[in-house]
Amino acid sequence: NAGVTQTPKFQVLKTGQSMTLQCAQDMNHNSMYWYRQDPGMGLRLIYYSASEGTTDKGEVPNGYNVSRLNKREFSLRLESAAPSQTSVYFCASKIGMEDTQYFGPGTRLTVL
Amino acid sequence: LAKTTQPISMDSYEGQEVNITCSHNNIATNDYITWYQQFPSQGPRFIIQGYKTKVTNEVASLFIPADRKSSTLSLPRVSLSDTAVYYCLSQGGNFNKFYFGSGTKLNVKP
């Protein structure tokens, strides 16, 4: 039982490049989330998926797209990376409405 | 949307009890209060959750007064390994929209 896994762990992009961050969970959780955390700041919700087949915007969705590929996987795509998207990205999941979230180890992204 | 306010930082010494207070003046009737702990370079980890009065688990206690406009996380006898950032969250009426705020950086000294 690996919990929540994220790939890659580190990534450096040039401005304008695109990439997809991958997240998978093996806990049969219904809901999945993508957050970003800038240095010295708290986490901000980018997008979430309450259940397979649905996605919704969070607090800071601009510049990102998501795909809930199946119940296990939730990907985050940057179509045209910008330096302002330099951050640590965390994926999380939870099983039901009032349950707590389980977080992955994070992806550290630098956009030059 | 219910958001929270916490002290930016706190210092403590090993063996002391630490109380971190969180203000959530606009909490909605069906909101829960949840606390997470985050170590550097790691994702947050759940500590405790409550709705009202007092909740205790093997790690911490959570006190929520009757008006639910604030809550206090209590960590008994902290150690150096408790040095971390602690986040207080309320659900904001939507169990899928979480606002972490800036958290409280707890520094435990020997």
Coordinates of C-alpha atoms in Angstrom, one line a residue:
Chain A
N1 CA 0.0 0.0 0.0
A2 CA 2.0 3.0 -1.3
G3 CA -0.6 5.7 -0.4
V4 CA -0.4 8.7 -2.7
T5 CA 2.5 8.8 -5.2
Q6 CA 3.6 11.6 -7.4
T7 CA 5.9 11.8 -10.4
P8 CA 8.3 13.4 -11.1
K9 CA 9.9 14.5 -7.8
F10 CA 11.8 17.4 -9.4
Q11 CA 11.4 19.2 -12.7
V12 CA 12.9 22.2 -14.4
L13 CA 11.1 23.8 -17.3
K14 CA 11.7 26.8 -19.5
T15 CA 9.1 29.4 -19.9
G16 CA 6.5 28.3 -22.4
Q17 CA 7.2 24.5 -22.1
S18 CA 4.4 22.2 -21.2
M19 CA 4.3 19.2 -18.8
T20 CA 2.0 16.9 -16.9
L21 CA 2.4 16.1 -13.2
Q22 CA 1.1 12.6 -12.3
C23 CA -0.6 11.5 -9.2
A24 CA -1.9 8.1 -8.2
Q25 CA -3.5 6.6 -5.1
D26 CA -4.1 3.0 -4.1
M27 CA -6.5 3.6 -1.2
N28 CA -9.7 3.5 -3.3
H29 CA -10.4 7.1 -2.4
N30 CA -13.2 8.9 -4.2
S31 CA -11.8 12.5 -4.0
M32 CA -8.5 13.8 -5.3
Y33 CA -6.8 17.3 -5.1
W34 CA -4.0 19.3 -6.5
Y35 CA -2.3 22.0 -4.4
R36 CA 0.6 24.4 -4.8
Q37 CA 2.8 25.7 -2.1
D38 CA 5.0 28.7 -2.6
P39 CA 8.0 29.3 -0.3
G40 CA 6.9 30.2 3.3
M41 CA 3.2 30.0 2.4
G42 CA 0.4 27.6 3.0
L43 CA -1.1 25.3 0.4
R44 CA -3.5 26.7 -2.1
L45 CA -6.1 24.5 -3.9
I46 CA -5.7 24.4 -7.7
Y47 CA -8.3 21.8 -8.8
Y48 CA -10.1 18.9 -7.2
S49 CA -12.1 15.9 -8.3
A50 CA -14.9 14.9 -6.0
S51 CA -15.4 11.6 -7.8
E52 CA -14.3 9.8 -10.9
G53 CA -15.4 11.8 -14.0
T54 CA -15.8 15.1 -12.3
T55 CA -13.4 18.0 -11.8
D56 CA -13.8 21.5 -10.3
K57 CA -11.8 24.6 -9.9
G58 CA -10.2 25.5 -6.6
E59 CA -8.7 28.8 -5.4
V60 CA -6.0 29.2 -8.1
P61 CA -6.9 27.3 -11.3
N62 CA -5.6 29.7 -13.9
G63 CA -2.8 28.3 -16.1
Y64 CA -3.6 24.7 -15.2
N65 CA -5.8 21.8 -16.5
V66 CA -6.6 18.5 -14.9
S67 CA -7.7 15.1 -15.9
R68 CA -9.3 12.4 -13.6
L69 CA -8.2 9.5 -15.7
N70 CA -9.8 6.9 -13.5
K71 CA -10.4 6.4 -9.8
R72 CA -6.7 6.0 -9.0
E73 CA -5.2 8.8 -11.1
F74 CA -5.4 12.5 -11.3
S75 CA -3.1 14.5 -13.5
L76 CA -2.2 18.2 -13.5
R77 CA -1.1 19.8 -16.8
L78 CA 0.7 23.1 -17.4
E79 CA 0.2 24.0 -21.0
S80 CA 2.6 26.9 -21.2
A81 CA 4.7 27.2 -18.0
A82 CA 5.5 30.6 -16.5
P83 CA 8.0 31.5 -13.8
S84 CA 5.0 32.3 -11.5
Q85 CA 4.3 28.6 -11.5
T86 CA 7.5 27.8 -9.8
S87 CA 6.3 26.0 -6.7
V88 CA 6.0 22.7 -4.9
Y89 CA 2.9 20.8 -6.0
F90 CA 1.1 18.4 -3.8
C91 CA -1.5 15.8 -4.6
A92 CA -4.0 14.6 -2.0
S93 CA -6.9 12.2 -1.7
K94 CA -9.7 11.3 0.7
I95 CA -12.4 8.6 0.8
G96 CA -15.5 10.6 1.7
M97 CA -16.9 13.9 2.6
E98 CA -15.8 14.4 6.2
D99 CA -12.7 12.4 6.0
T100 CA -9.2 13.7 6.2
Q101 CA -6.8 14.1 3.3
Y102 CA -3.7 12.0 2.6
F103 CA -0.9 13.8 0.8
G104 CA 1.8 12.7 -1.6
P105 CA 5.5 13.7 -1.2
G106 CA 5.2 16.6 -3.7
T107 CA 6.8 17.7 -7.0
R108 CA 9.3 20.5 -6.9
L109 CA 8.9 22.5 -10.1
T110 CA 11.1 25.3 -11.3
V111 CA 10.2 27.4 -14.3
L112 CA 13.1 29.5 -15.7
Chain B
L1 CA -16.1 31.0 2.9
A2 CA -14.8 30.2 6.3
K3 CA -11.1 31.0 6.6
T4 CA -8.8 30.8 9.6
T5 CA -6.3 33.0 11.4
Q6 CA -3.4 31.6 13.4
P7 CA -0.2 33.1 14.9
I8 CA 2.7 33.1 12.5
S9 CA 5.1 31.4 14.8
M10 CA 5.6 30.1 18.3
D11 CA 8.6 29.0 20.4
S12 CA 8.6 26.3 23.0
Y13 CA 11.0 24.0 25.0
E14 CA 11.1 20.3 25.1
G15 CA 8.7 18.8 27.6
Q16 CA 6.3 21.7 27.6
E17 CA 2.7 21.7 26.6
V18 CA 2.0 23.9 23.6
N19 CA -1.3 25.4 22.7
I20 CA -1.9 26.9 19.3
T21 CA -5.1 28.9 18.9
C22 CA -7.0 29.3 15.6
S23 CA -9.7 31.9 14.9
H24 CA -12.5 31.0 12.5
N25 CA -15.2 33.7 13.1
N26 CA -17.2 32.8 10.0
I27 CA -17.5 29.1 10.6
A28 CA -20.6 27.5 9.1
T29 CA -23.0 25.2 11.0
N30 CA -21.8 22.1 9.3
D31 CA -18.1 22.9 9.2
Y32 CA -15.5 20.7 10.9
I33 CA -12.2 21.9 12.3
T34 CA -9.1 20.0 11.2
W35 CA -5.5 20.4 12.1
Y36 CA -2.6 19.2 9.9
Q37 CA 1.2 19.1 10.6
Q38 CA 3.8 19.7 7.9
F39 CA 7.5 19.0 8.1
P40 CA 9.9 20.6 5.6
S41 CA 9.8 19.0 2.1
Q42 CA 6.9 16.8 3.0
G43 CA 3.1 16.9 2.5
P44 CA 0.8 17.8 5.4
R45 CA -0.2 15.0 7.7
F46 CA -3.5 14.9 9.6
I47 CA -3.4 15.4 13.4
I48 CA -6.9 15.8 14.7
Q49 CA -10.4 16.8 13.7
G50 CA -13.4 18.0 15.7
Y51 CA -16.8 19.7 15.6
K52 CA -17.4 20.9 19.1
T53 CA -16.2 20.5 22.8
K54 CA -13.1 18.4 23.2
V55 CA -11.4 15.7 21.1
T56 CA -8.4 13.7 22.1
N57 CA -6.2 11.2 20.3
E58 CA -2.8 9.7 20.9
V59 CA -1.1 12.8 19.5
A60 CA -3.0 15.9 20.5
S61 CA -6.2 17.4 22.0
L62 CA -8.5 19.8 20.3
F63 CA -10.7 22.2 22.2
I64 CA -13.6 24.0 20.5
P65 CA -15.8 26.3 22.6
A66 CA -19.5 26.5 22.3
D67 CA -19.6 29.4 19.9
R68 CA -17.1 27.5 17.6
K69 CA -15.4 30.7 16.5
S70 CA -12.0 29.5 17.6
S71 CA -10.2 26.3 18.4
T72 CA -7.1 25.3 20.3
L73 CA -4.7 22.6 19.4
S74 CA -2.9 21.2 22.5
L75 CA 0.3 19.2 22.1
P76 CA 1.4 17.6 25.4
R77 CA 5.1 17.5 26.3
V78 CA 6.5 18.5 22.9
S79 CA 9.9 17.2 21.7
L80 CA 12.3 18.5 19.1
S81 CA 10.6 16.3 16.5
D82 CA 7.4 18.4 16.9
T83 CA 9.1 21.3 15.2
A84 CA 6.9 21.8 12.1
V85 CA 4.2 24.0 10.6
Y86 CA 0.7 23.5 12.0
Y87 CA -2.4 24.3 9.9
C88 CA -5.9 24.9 11.1
L89 CA -8.7 24.3 8.5
S90 CA -12.4 24.7 8.4
Q91 CA -14.3 23.2 5.5
G92 CA -16.0 26.4 4.4
G93 CA -19.3 24.7 3.7
N94 CA -17.9 22.5 0.9
F95 CA -16.1 19.4 1.9
N96 CA -13.9 19.6 -1.1
K97 CA -12.6 23.2 -0.8
F98 CA -9.9 23.5 1.8
Y99 CA -8.1 26.7 2.8
F100 CA -4.8 26.1 4.6
G101 CA -3.8 29.6 5.4
S102 CA -0.1 30.3 6.3
G103 CA -0.1 28.1 9.4
T104 CA 1.9 28.4 12.6
K105 CA 5.5 27.6 12.6
L106 CA 6.3 25.8 15.9
N107 CA 10.0 25.8 17.0
V108 CA 10.8 23.5 19.8
K109 CA 14.1 24.2 21.5
P110 CA 16.2 21.8 23.7

